[in-house]
CSV table of N, CA and C in Angstrom, one decimal:
chain,number,residue,atom,x,y,z
A,1,MET,N,2.4,32.4,18.5
A,1,MET,CA,2.7,31.0,18.1
A,1,MET,C,2.4,31.5,16.5
A,2,PRO,N,2.4,30.2,15.6
A,2,PRO,CA,2.8,30.3,14.0
A,2,PRO,C,1.6,30.0,13.9
A,3,THR,N,1.9,30.2,12.2
A,3,THR,CA,0.3,29.9,11.7
A,3,THR,C,1.5,28.8,10.7
A,4,ARG,N,0.9,27.4,10.4
A,4,ARG,CA,1.3,26.6,9.2
A,4,ARG,C,-0.5,26.6,8.6
A,5,THR,N,0.2,26.5,6.8
A,5,THR,CA,-0.5,26.5,5.6
A,5,THR,C,-0.7,25.1,5.3
A,6,ALA,N,-1.6,25.1,4.5
A,6,ALA,CA,-1.7,23.9,3.9
A,6,ALA,C,-2.7,23.5,2.4
A,7,ARG,N,-2.8,24.0,1.3
A,7,ARG,CA,-2.7,23.7,0.1
A,7,ARG,C,-3.6,23.4,-0.4
A,8,THR,N,-5.2,22.4,-1.1
A,8,THR,CA,-5.2,21.8,-2.1
A,8,THR,C,-5.0,22.5,-2.6
A,9,ALA,N,-5.3,21.6,-4.1
A,9,ALA,CA,-5.2,22.5,-5.4
A,9,ALA,C,-6.1,20.9,-6.2
A,10,TRP,N,-8.1,20.8,-7.2
A,10,TRP,CA,-8.7,20.6,-7.1
A,10,TRP,C,-9.8,20.5,-8.4
A,11,THR,N,-9.2,18.5,-9.3
A,11,THR,CA,-10.4,19.8,-10.4
A,11,THR,C,-11.5,18.7,-10.3
A,12,GLY,N,-12.6,19.1,-11.6
A,12,GLY,CA,-13.3,17.8,-11.3
A,12,GLY,C,-15.1,17.8,-10.2
A,13,GLY,N,-15.4,17.0,-10.2
A,13,GLY,CA,-16.2,16.9,-10.0
A,13,GLY,C,-15.8,16.0,-8.3
A,14,LEU,N,-16.8,15.2,-7.5
A,14,LEU,CA,-17.4,14.8,-6.2
A,14,LEU,C,-16.3,13.4,-6.0
A,15,GLN,N,-17.6,13.4,-7.3
A,15,GLN,CA,-16.2,11.1,-8.1
A,15,GLN,C,-15.6,11.3,-8.6
A,16,ASP,N,-15.5,12.5,-9.9
A,16,ASP,CA,-14.3,12.0,-10.8
A,16,ASP,C,-13.3,12.9,-10.7
A,17,GLY,N,-13.3,12.9,-9.8
A,17,GLY,CA,-12.7,14.6,-9.9
A,17,GLY,C,-11.3,13.7,-8.7
A,18,THR,N,-10.7,15.1,-8.6
A,18,THR,CA,-9.3,14.5,-7.5
A,18,THR,C,-7.7,15.8,-7.4
A,19,GLY,N,-7.1,15.5,-6.4
A,19,GLY,CA,-7.2,17.2,-5.7
A,19,GLY,C,-5.7,16.2,-5.9
A,20,GLN,N,-4.8,17.1,-5.5
A,20,GLN,CA,-3.4,16.8,-4.3
A,20,GLN,C,-3.6,18.0,-3.3
A,21,VAL,N,-2.9,18.0,-2.4
A,21,VAL,CA,-2.9,18.4,-1.1
A,21,VAL,C,-2.0,19.1,-0.8
A,22,GLU,N,-0.5,20.3,-0.9
A,22,GLU,CA,0.7,20.2,-0.8
A,22,GLU,C,1.0,21.1,1.1
A,23,LEU,N,1.6,20.5,1.6
A,23,LEU,CA,2.3,20.9,3.3
A,23,LEU,C,2.6,22.1,2.6
A,24,THR,N,2.9,23.3,2.5
A,24,THR,CA,3.6,24.8,1.8
A,24,THR,C,3.9,25.4,3.5
A,25,SER,N,3.8,25.3,4.2
A,25,SER,CA,4.7,25.7,5.7
A,25,SER,C,6.1,24.7,5.3
A,26,SER,N,6.0,23.1,5.3
A,26,SER,CA,7.0,22.8,5.7
A,26,SER,C,8.0,22.2,4.6
A,27,GLY,N,7.1,22.6,3.0
A,27,GLY,CA,7.2,22.2,2.3
A,27,GLY,C,7.6,20.3,1.5
A,28,VAL,N,6.8,20.0,2.9
A,28,VAL,CA,7.7,17.7,2.6
A,28,VAL,C,6.6,17.2,2.0
A,29,GLY,N,6.0,18.0,1.4
A,29,GLY,CA,5.3,16.9,-0.2
A,29,GLY,C,4.1,17.2,-0.6
A,30,LYS,N,4.1,16.8,-1.4
A,30,LYS,CA,1.9,17.2,-2.2
A,30,LYS,C,2.0,15.6,-2.1
A,31,TYR,N,0.0,15.6,-1.5
A,31,TYR,CA,-0.5,14.1,-1.9
A,31,TYR,C,-1.5,13.9,-2.5
A,32,GLU,N,-2.6,13.1,-3.1
A,32,GLU,CA,-2.7,12.8,-4.0
A,32,GLU,C,-4.4,12.8,-2.6
A,33,VAL,N,-5.1,13.6,-3.3
A,33,VAL,CA,-6.6,12.6,-2.0
A,33,VAL,C,-7.8,12.5,-4.1
A,34,SER,N,-8.4,11.6,-3.4
A,34,SER,CA,-9.8,11.6,-4.5
A,34,SER,C,-10.8,11.2,-3.2
A,35,PHE,N,-12.1,11.6,-3.7
A,35,PHE,CA,-13.3,11.2,-3.0
A,35,PHE,C,-13.7,9.5,-2.9
A,36,PRO,N,-13.6,9.5,-4.3
A,36,PRO,CA,-13.8,7.7,-4.3
A,36,PRO,C,-12.5,6.5,-3.3
A,37,LYS,N,-11.6,7.2,-4.1
A,37,LYS,CA,-10.5,6.9,-3.2
A,37,LYS,C,-10.9,7.0,-1.0
A,38,ARG,N,-11.6,7.7,-1.0
A,38,ARG,CA,-11.2,8.3,0.7
A,38,ARG,C,-12.2,7.8,1.2
A,39,SER,N,-13.0,6.5,0.3
A,39,SER,CA,-14.2,6.1,1.3
A,39,SER,C,-14.3,4.7,0.9
A,40,ALA,N,-12.9,4.0,0.5
A,40,ALA,CA,-12.3,3.3,0.0
A,40,ALA,C,-12.4,2.3,1.4
A,41,ASP,N,-11.8,1.2,1.7
A,41,ASP,CA,-10.9,0.5,2.0
A,41,ASP,C,-9.7,0.4,1.9
A,42,ASN,N,-9.4,0.3,0.4
A,42,ASN,CA,-8.2,0.9,0.3
A,42,ASN,C,-7.8,2.0,0.2
A,43,ALA,N,-6.7,2.8,-0.2
A,43,ALA,CA,-6.3,4.3,0.0
A,43,ALA,C,-5.4,4.2,-1.7
A,44,ASP,N,-5.8,3.1,-1.6
A,44,ASP,CA,-4.4,2.8,-3.2
A,44,ASP,C,-3.8,3.8,-3.5
A,45,GLY,N,-2.5,4.2,-2.7
A,45,GLY,CA,-1.5,5.5,-3.2
A,45,GLY,C,-2.1,6.9,-2.3
A,46,THR,N,-3.3,6.9,-2.4
A,46,THR,CA,-4.2,8.3,-1.3
A,46,THR,C,-3.8,8.5,-0.4
A,47,THR,N,-3.8,10.1,-0.2
A,47,THR,CA,-3.7,10.1,1.1
A,47,THR,C,-5.2,10.5,1.8
A,48,SER,N,-6.3,11.1,1.4
A,48,SER,CA,-7.7,11.2,2.9
A,48,SER,C,-7.8,12.7,4.4
A,49,PRO,N,-8.5,13.4,4.3
A,49,PRO,CA,-8.4,14.3,5.4
A,49,PRO,C,-8.6,13.3,6.6
A,50,GLU,N,-9.2,12.6,6.9
A,50,GLU,CA,-9.0,11.6,8.0
A,50,GLU,C,-7.0,10.8,8.3
A,51,GLU,N,-6.7,11.1,7.3
A,51,GLU,CA,-5.1,10.6,7.3
A,51,GLU,C,-4.2,11.1,7.9
A,52,LEU,N,-5.2,12.3,7.0
A,52,LEU,CA,-4.2,13.5,8.2
A,52,LEU,C,-4.5,14.3,9.6
A,53,ILE,N,-5.8,14.1,9.3
A,53,ILE,CA,-6.2,13.9,11.0
A,53,ILE,C,-5.8,13.4,11.4
A,54,ALA,N,-5.5,12.1,11.5
A,54,ALA,CA,-4.5,10.8,12.4
A,54,ALA,C,-3.6,10.9,12.7
A,55,ALA,N,-2.9,11.8,11.9
A,55,ALA,CA,-1.1,12.8,11.8
A,55,ALA,C,-1.3,13.4,12.9
A,56,ALA,N,-1.9,14.4,12.4
A,56,ALA,CA,-2.1,15.7,13.1
A,56,ALA,C,-2.4,15.0,14.9
A,57,HIS,N,-3.5,14.2,14.5
A,57,HIS,CA,-3.9,14.3,16.6
A,57,HIS,C,-2.7,13.0,17.7
A,58,SER,N,-1.9,12.0,16.0
A,58,SER,CA,-0.9,10.9,16.9
A,58,SER,C,-0.1,11.8,17.5
A,59,SER,N,0.2,12.9,16.3
A,59,SER,CA,1.6,13.5,17.0
A,59,SER,C,2.0,15.2,17.1
A,60,CYS,N,0.3,15.4,18.1
A,60,CYS,CA,0.1,16.1,18.7
A,60,CYS,C,0.1,15.3,20.0
A,61,TYR,N,-0.5,14.0,20.2
A,61,TYR,CA,-1.5,14.0,21.8
A,61,TYR,C,0.5,13.0,21.8
A,62,ALA,N,1.5,12.9,21.5
A,62,ALA,CA,2.4,12.2,21.4
A,62,ALA,C,3.2,12.9,22.7
A,63,MET,N,3.4,14.6,21.1
A,63,MET,CA,3.8,15.8,22.3
A,63,MET,C,3.0,16.1,23.6
A,64,ALA,N,1.5,16.0,23.6
A,64,ALA,CA,0.7,16.2,25.3
A,64,ALA,C,1.2,15.6,26.7
A,65,LEU,N,1.7,13.9,25.4
A,65,LEU,CA,1.8,13.6,27.1
A,65,LEU,C,2.8,13.1,27.7
A,66,SER,N,3.9,13.1,26.4
A,66,SER,CA,5.7,13.7,27.1
A,66,SER,C,5.5,14.9,27.7
A,67,ALA,N,4.4,15.5,27.5
A,67,ALA,CA,4.9,16.8,28.9
A,67,ALA,C,4.6,15.7,30.0
A,68,GLU,N,3.0,16.1,30.3
A,68,GLU,CA,2.0,15.0,31.3
A,68,GLU,C,3.3,14.2,32.2
A,69,ILE,N,3.6,13.5,31.3
A,69,ILE,CA,4.5,12.1,32.0
A,69,ILE,C,6.0,13.8,32.8
A,70,GLY,N,6.3,14.6,32.5
A,70,GLY,CA,7.6,15.2,33.1
A,70,GLY,C,7.0,15.7,34.0
A,71,ASN,N,5.4,16.7,34.0
A,71,ASN,CA,4.8,17.6,35.0
A,71,ASN,C,4.4,16.2,35.9
A,72,ALA,N,4.1,15.0,36.1
A,72,ALA,CA,4.9,14.3,37.0
A,72,ALA,C,5.1,13.6,37.4
A,73,GLY,N,6.6,14.3,36.7
A,73,GLY,CA,7.7,13.2,37.8
A,73,GLY,C,8.1,12.3,37.4
A,74,GLY,N,7.5,11.9,35.5
A,74,GLY,CA,8.5,10.2,34.8
A,74,GLY,C,9.1,11.2,33.4
A,75,THR,N,9.7,10.2,33.2
A,75,THR,CA,10.5,10.6,31.8
A,75,THR,C,10.8,10.2,31.1
A,76,PRO,N,10.0,9.9,29.8
A,76,PRO,CA,9.4,8.9,29.0
A,76,PRO,C,10.7,8.3,28.0
A,77,GLN,N,10.7,7.4,27.7
A,77,GLN,CA,11.8,6.9,27.4
A,77,GLN,C,11.5,6.2,25.6
A,78,SER,N,10.2,5.8,25.5
A,78,SER,CA,9.4,6.2,24.0
A,78,SER,C,7.8,5.9,24.1
A,79,LEU,N,7.4,6.4,23.1
A,79,LEU,CA,5.8,6.3,22.9
A,79,LEU,C,5.2,6.0,22.1
A,80,ASP,N,4.3,5.2,21.8
A,80,ASP,CA,4.4,5.0,20.3
A,80,ASP,C,2.7,4.8,20.4
A,81,VAL,N,2.3,6.2,19.5
A,81,VAL,CA,0.7,6.5,19.3
A,81,VAL,C,-0.3,6.0,18.1
A,82,THR,N,-1.2,5.8,17.6
A,82,THR,CA,-1.9,5.7,17.1
A,82,THR,C,-3.2,6.2,16.7
A,83,ALA,N,-3.4,7.1,16.3
A,83,ALA,CA,-4.7,7.7,16.6
A,83,ALA,C,-5.1,6.8,14.7
A,84,GLU,N,-6.8,6.7,15.1
A,84,GLU,CA,-7.3,6.0,14.2
A,84,GLU,C,-8.7,6.3,13.7
A,85,VAL,N,-8.9,7.1,12.8
A,85,VAL,CA,-10.4,7.8,11.9
A,85,VAL,C,-11.0,7.8,11.1
A,86,THR,N,-11.9,7.4,11.6
A,86,THR,CA,-13.1,6.8,10.5
A,86,THR,C,-13.9,7.6,10.7
A,87,LEU,N,-14.3,8.0,9.6
A,87,LEU,CA,-15.8,8.9,8.3
A,87,LEU,C,-16.5,7.9,8.6
A,88,GLY,N,-17.3,8.3,8.6
A,88,GLY,CA,-19.0,7.7,8.1
A,88,GLY,C,-20.0,8.7,8.3
A,89,ALA,N,-21.2,8.0,8.3
A,89,ALA,CA,-22.5,8.4,7.6
A,89,ALA,C,-22.7,9.3,8.8
A,90,ASP,N,-23.2,11.1,8.7
A,90,ASP,CA,-23.5,11.6,9.4
A,90,ASP,C,-25.4,11.6,9.2
A,91,PRO,N,-26.3,11.1,11.7
A,91,PRO,CA,-27.6,11.1,10.1
A,91,PRO,C,-28.4,12.6,10.2
A,92,ALA,N,-27.6,13.9,10.9
A,92,ALA,CA,-28.4,14.7,9.0
A,92,ALA,C,-28.4,14.7,8.1
A,93,GLY,N,-27.2,13.9,8.1
A,93,GLY,CA,-26.8,14.1,6.3
A,93,GLY,C,-25.3,14.2,5.9
A,94,GLY,N,-25.0,13.9,4.4
A,94,GLY,CA,-23.7,13.7,4.6
A,94,GLY,C,-22.2,12.9,5.2
A,95,PHE,N,-21.3,13.2,5.5
A,95,PHE,CA,-20.8,12.3,6.8
A,95,PHE,C,-19.9,13.7,7.7
A,96,ARG,N,-19.7,12.8,8.6
A,96,ARG,CA,-19.0,13.3,9.8
A,96,ARG,C,-17.9,12.4,9.7
A,97,ILE,N,-16.4,12.8,11.3
A,97,ILE,CA,-16.0,11.8,11.7
A,97,ILE,C,-16.6,11.2,12.6
A,98,SER,N,-16.1,9.8,12.5
A,98,SER,CA,-17.6,9.3,13.9
A,98,SER,C,-17.0,8.7,14.6
A,99,THR,N,-15.2,8.1,14.9
A,99,THR,CA,-14.6,7.8,16.0
A,99,THR,C,-13.3,8.4,15.4
A,100,VAL,N,-12.5,8.5,16.9
A,100,VAL,CA,-11.5,8.9,16.7
A,100,VAL,C,-10.6,7.4,18.0
A,101,ALA,N,-10.0,6.2,17.6
A,101,ALA,CA,-9.0,5.9,18.9
A,101,ALA,C,-8.1,6.0,18.6
A,102,LEU,N,-7.3,6.5,19.9
A,102,LEU,CA,-5.8,6.6,20.1
A,102,LEU,C,-5.3,5.5,20.7
A,103,THR,N,-4.5,4.8,20.5
A,103,THR,CA,-4.0,3.6,21.4
A,103,THR,C,-2.2,4.2,21.6
A,104,VAL,N,-1.7,4.4,22.3
A,104,VAL,CA,-0.5,4.3,23.1
A,104,VAL,C,0.7,3.7,24.0
A,105,ARG,N,1.6,3.0,23.2
A,105,ARG,CA,2.4,2.3,24.6
A,105,ARG,C,3.7,2.9,24.3
A,106,GLY,N,3.9,2.8,25.6
A,106,GLY,CA,5.3,4.0,26.6
A,106,GLY,C,5.3,3.8,27.2
A,107,ARG,N,6.8,3.2,27.2
A,107,ARG,CA,8.4,2.9,27.7
A,107,ARG,C,8.1,4.2,29.2
A,108,VAL,N,8.3,4.4,29.9
A,108,VAL,CA,8.2,6.2,31.1
A,108,VAL,C,9.1,5.3,32.2
A,109,THR,N,10.1,5.8,32.6
A,109,THR,CA,10.6,5.5,33.9
A,109,THR,C,10.1,7.0,34.9
A,110,GLY,N,10.0,6.3,36.3
A,110,GLY,CA,9.2,7.2,36.9
A,110,GLY,C,8.0,7.5,37.7
A,111,LEU,N,7.4,6.3,36.7
A,111,LEU,CA,5.7,6.3,36.2
A,111,LEU,C,5.4,5.4,36.7
A,112,ASP,N,4.5,4.2,37.8
A,112,ASP,CA,3.7,3.4,37.9
A,112,ASP,C,2.4,3.0,36.7
A,113,SER,N,2.0,2.5,36.6
A,113,SER,CA,1.0,2.1,35.4
A,113,SER,C,-0.7,3.6,35.6
A,114,ASP,N,-1.4,3.6,37.4
A,114,ASP,CA,-1.7,4.4,38.0
A,114,ASP,C,-1.5,6.3,37.0
A,115,GLY,N,-0.4,6.2,37.1
A,115,GLY,CA,0.3,7.1,37.0
A,115,GLY,C,0.5,8.2,35.4
A,116,PHE,N,1.3,6.4,34.9
A,116,PHE,CA,0.6,7.2,33.3
A,116,PHE,C,-0.8,6.8,32.3
A,117,ALA,N,-1.2,6.0,33.5
A,117,ALA,CA,-2.9,6.5,32.6
A,117,ALA,C,-3.2,7.3,33.4
A,118,ALA,N,-3.3,8.0,34.1
A,118,ALA,CA,-3.7,9.9,34.8
A,118,ALA,C,-3.0,11.0,33.6
A,119,ALA,N,-1.8,10.4,33.0
A,119,ALA,CA,-1.3,11.1,32.2
A,119,ALA,C,-0.7,11.1,31.0
A,120,ALA,N,-1.4,9.9,30.8
A,120,ALA,CA,-2.1,9.6,29.2
A,120,ALA,C,-3.3,10.2,28.6
A,121,ALA,N,-4.7,10.8,30.5
A,121,ALA,CA,-6.0,11.2,30.8
A,121,ALA,C,-6.1,12.3,30.2
A,122,ALA,N,-4.8,12.3,30.7
A,122,ALA,CA,-4.7,14.7,31.1
A,122,ALA,C,-4.4,15.0,29.2
A,123,ALA,N,-3.4,14.3,28.6
A,123,ALA,CA,-3.0,14.3,27.7
A,123,ALA,C,-4.0,14.7,26.4
A,124,LYS,N,-5.0,13.3,26.7
A,124,LYS,CA,-6.0,13.5,26.1
A,124,LYS,C,-6.8,14.4,26.0
A,125,SER,N,-7.2,14.9,26.8
A,125,SER,CA,-7.8,16.1,27.1
A,125,SER,C,-7.6,17.6,26.6
A,126,GLY,N,-6.2,18.0,26.5
A,126,GLY,CA,-5.7,18.9,27.0
A,126,GLY,C,-4.4,19.2,25.6
A,127,CYS,N,-4.8,18.0,24.8
A,127,CYS,CA,-3.5,18.6,23.8
A,127,CYS,C,-3.9,18.9,22.6
A,128,PRO,N,-3.5,19.7,22.1
A,128,PRO,CA,-5.2,21.0,21.3
A,128,PRO,C,-5.7,20.2,19.7
A,129,VAL,N,-4.8,19.1,19.5
A,129,VAL,CA,-5.8,18.6,18.7
A,129,VAL,C,-7.2,17.4,19.7
A,130,SER,N,-7.0,17.3,19.9
A,130,SER,CA,-8.2,16.7,20.5
A,130,SER,C,-8.7,17.5,21.0
A,131,LYS,N,-9.2,19.1,21.5
A,131,LYS,CA,-9.6,20.0,21.8
A,131,LYS,C,-10.3,20.1,21.0
A,132,ALA,N,-9.7,20.9,18.9
A,132,ALA,CA,-10.2,20.9,17.6
A,132,ALA,C,-11.3,20.1,17.7
A,133,LEU,N,-11.5,18.4,18.0
A,133,LEU,CA,-11.9,17.5,17.5
A,133,LEU,C,-12.9,16.9,18.1
A,134,SER,N,-13.1,18.4,19.7
A,134,SER,CA,-14.2,17.8,19.7
A,134,SER,C,-15.8,18.0,20.1
A,135,GLY,N,-16.8,18.1,18.3
A,135,GLY,CA,-17.4,18.0,18.0
A,135,GLY,C,-17.3,15.8,17.6
A,136,VAL,N,-15.9,15.4,18.0
A,136,VAL,CA,-17.1,13.8,17.8
A,136,VAL,C,-17.2,13.3,18.8
A,137,GLN,N,-18.0,12.5,19.1
A,137,GLN,CA,-18.9,12.5,20.0
A,137,GLN,C,-18.5,11.2,20.3
A,138,ASN,N,-17.1,10.5,20.0
A,138,ASN,CA,-16.0,9.0,20.4
A,138,ASN,C,-14.4,9.1,19.7
A,139,ILE,N,-14.3,9.8,21.4
A,139,ILE,CA,-12.9,9.5,21.1
A,139,ILE,C,-12.8,8.9,22.8
A,140,THR,N,-12.1,7.6,22.0
A,140,THR,CA,-11.1,6.4,22.8
A,140,THR,C,-9.8,6.6,23.3
A,141,LEU,N,-9.8,6.0,24.4
A,141,LEU,CA,-8.2,6.1,24.1
A,141,LEU,C,-7.6,4.9,25.1
A,142,ASP,N,-6.3,3.3,25.1
A,142,ASP,CA,-5.5,2.4,25.3
A,142,ASP,C,-4.3,3.0,25.2
A,143,ALA,N,-4.3,3.1,26.4
A,143,ALA,CA,-3.1,2.9,26.7
A,143,ALA,C,-2.2,2.5,28.0
A,144,ALA,N,-1.7,1.8,27.5
A,144,ALA,CA,-0.7,0.8,28.6
A,144,ALA,C,1.0,0.6,28.8
A,145,LEU,N,1.2,0.9,29.7
A,145,LEU,CA,2.7,1.2,30.2
A,145,LEU,C,3.6,-0.4,29.7
A,146,GLU,N,4.6,-0.4,28.8
A,146,GLU,CA,5.6,-1.6,28.7
A,146,GLU,C,6.5,-1.7,29.5
A,147,SER,N,6.9,-2.7,29.1
A,147,SER,CA,8.4,-3.2,31.0
A,147,SER,C,9.4,-3.4,30.4
């Protein structure tokens, strides 16, 4: 299996510094990062590790769910997956990812609501990014079929 790479160039201290994350494996872009904007409600055009984790988790989960639906005999027509990753205080000091909230709405043929819920739960536990985030104490899932 391939290895993917990203690189960050950082200058300055935590509060006054800035950086640029480059997705080097794909070459699709460079994105600005800063701690003050990372911890602010308005990102003001910068990304953050949490947003990048959310992107990784939502896309990985969509792939895993697509596979689980197929394994259960269904056919995914469309899946809309959102991951919300929250940075919070760590009781031991510093910061940690405190929650991840996955929300999925799907249009699927060949599965009822119970079958979809079972596939959604299996995808949550089987997704490689979910596994990588196993240290996050609160990962929630809200999954529903749409008609």
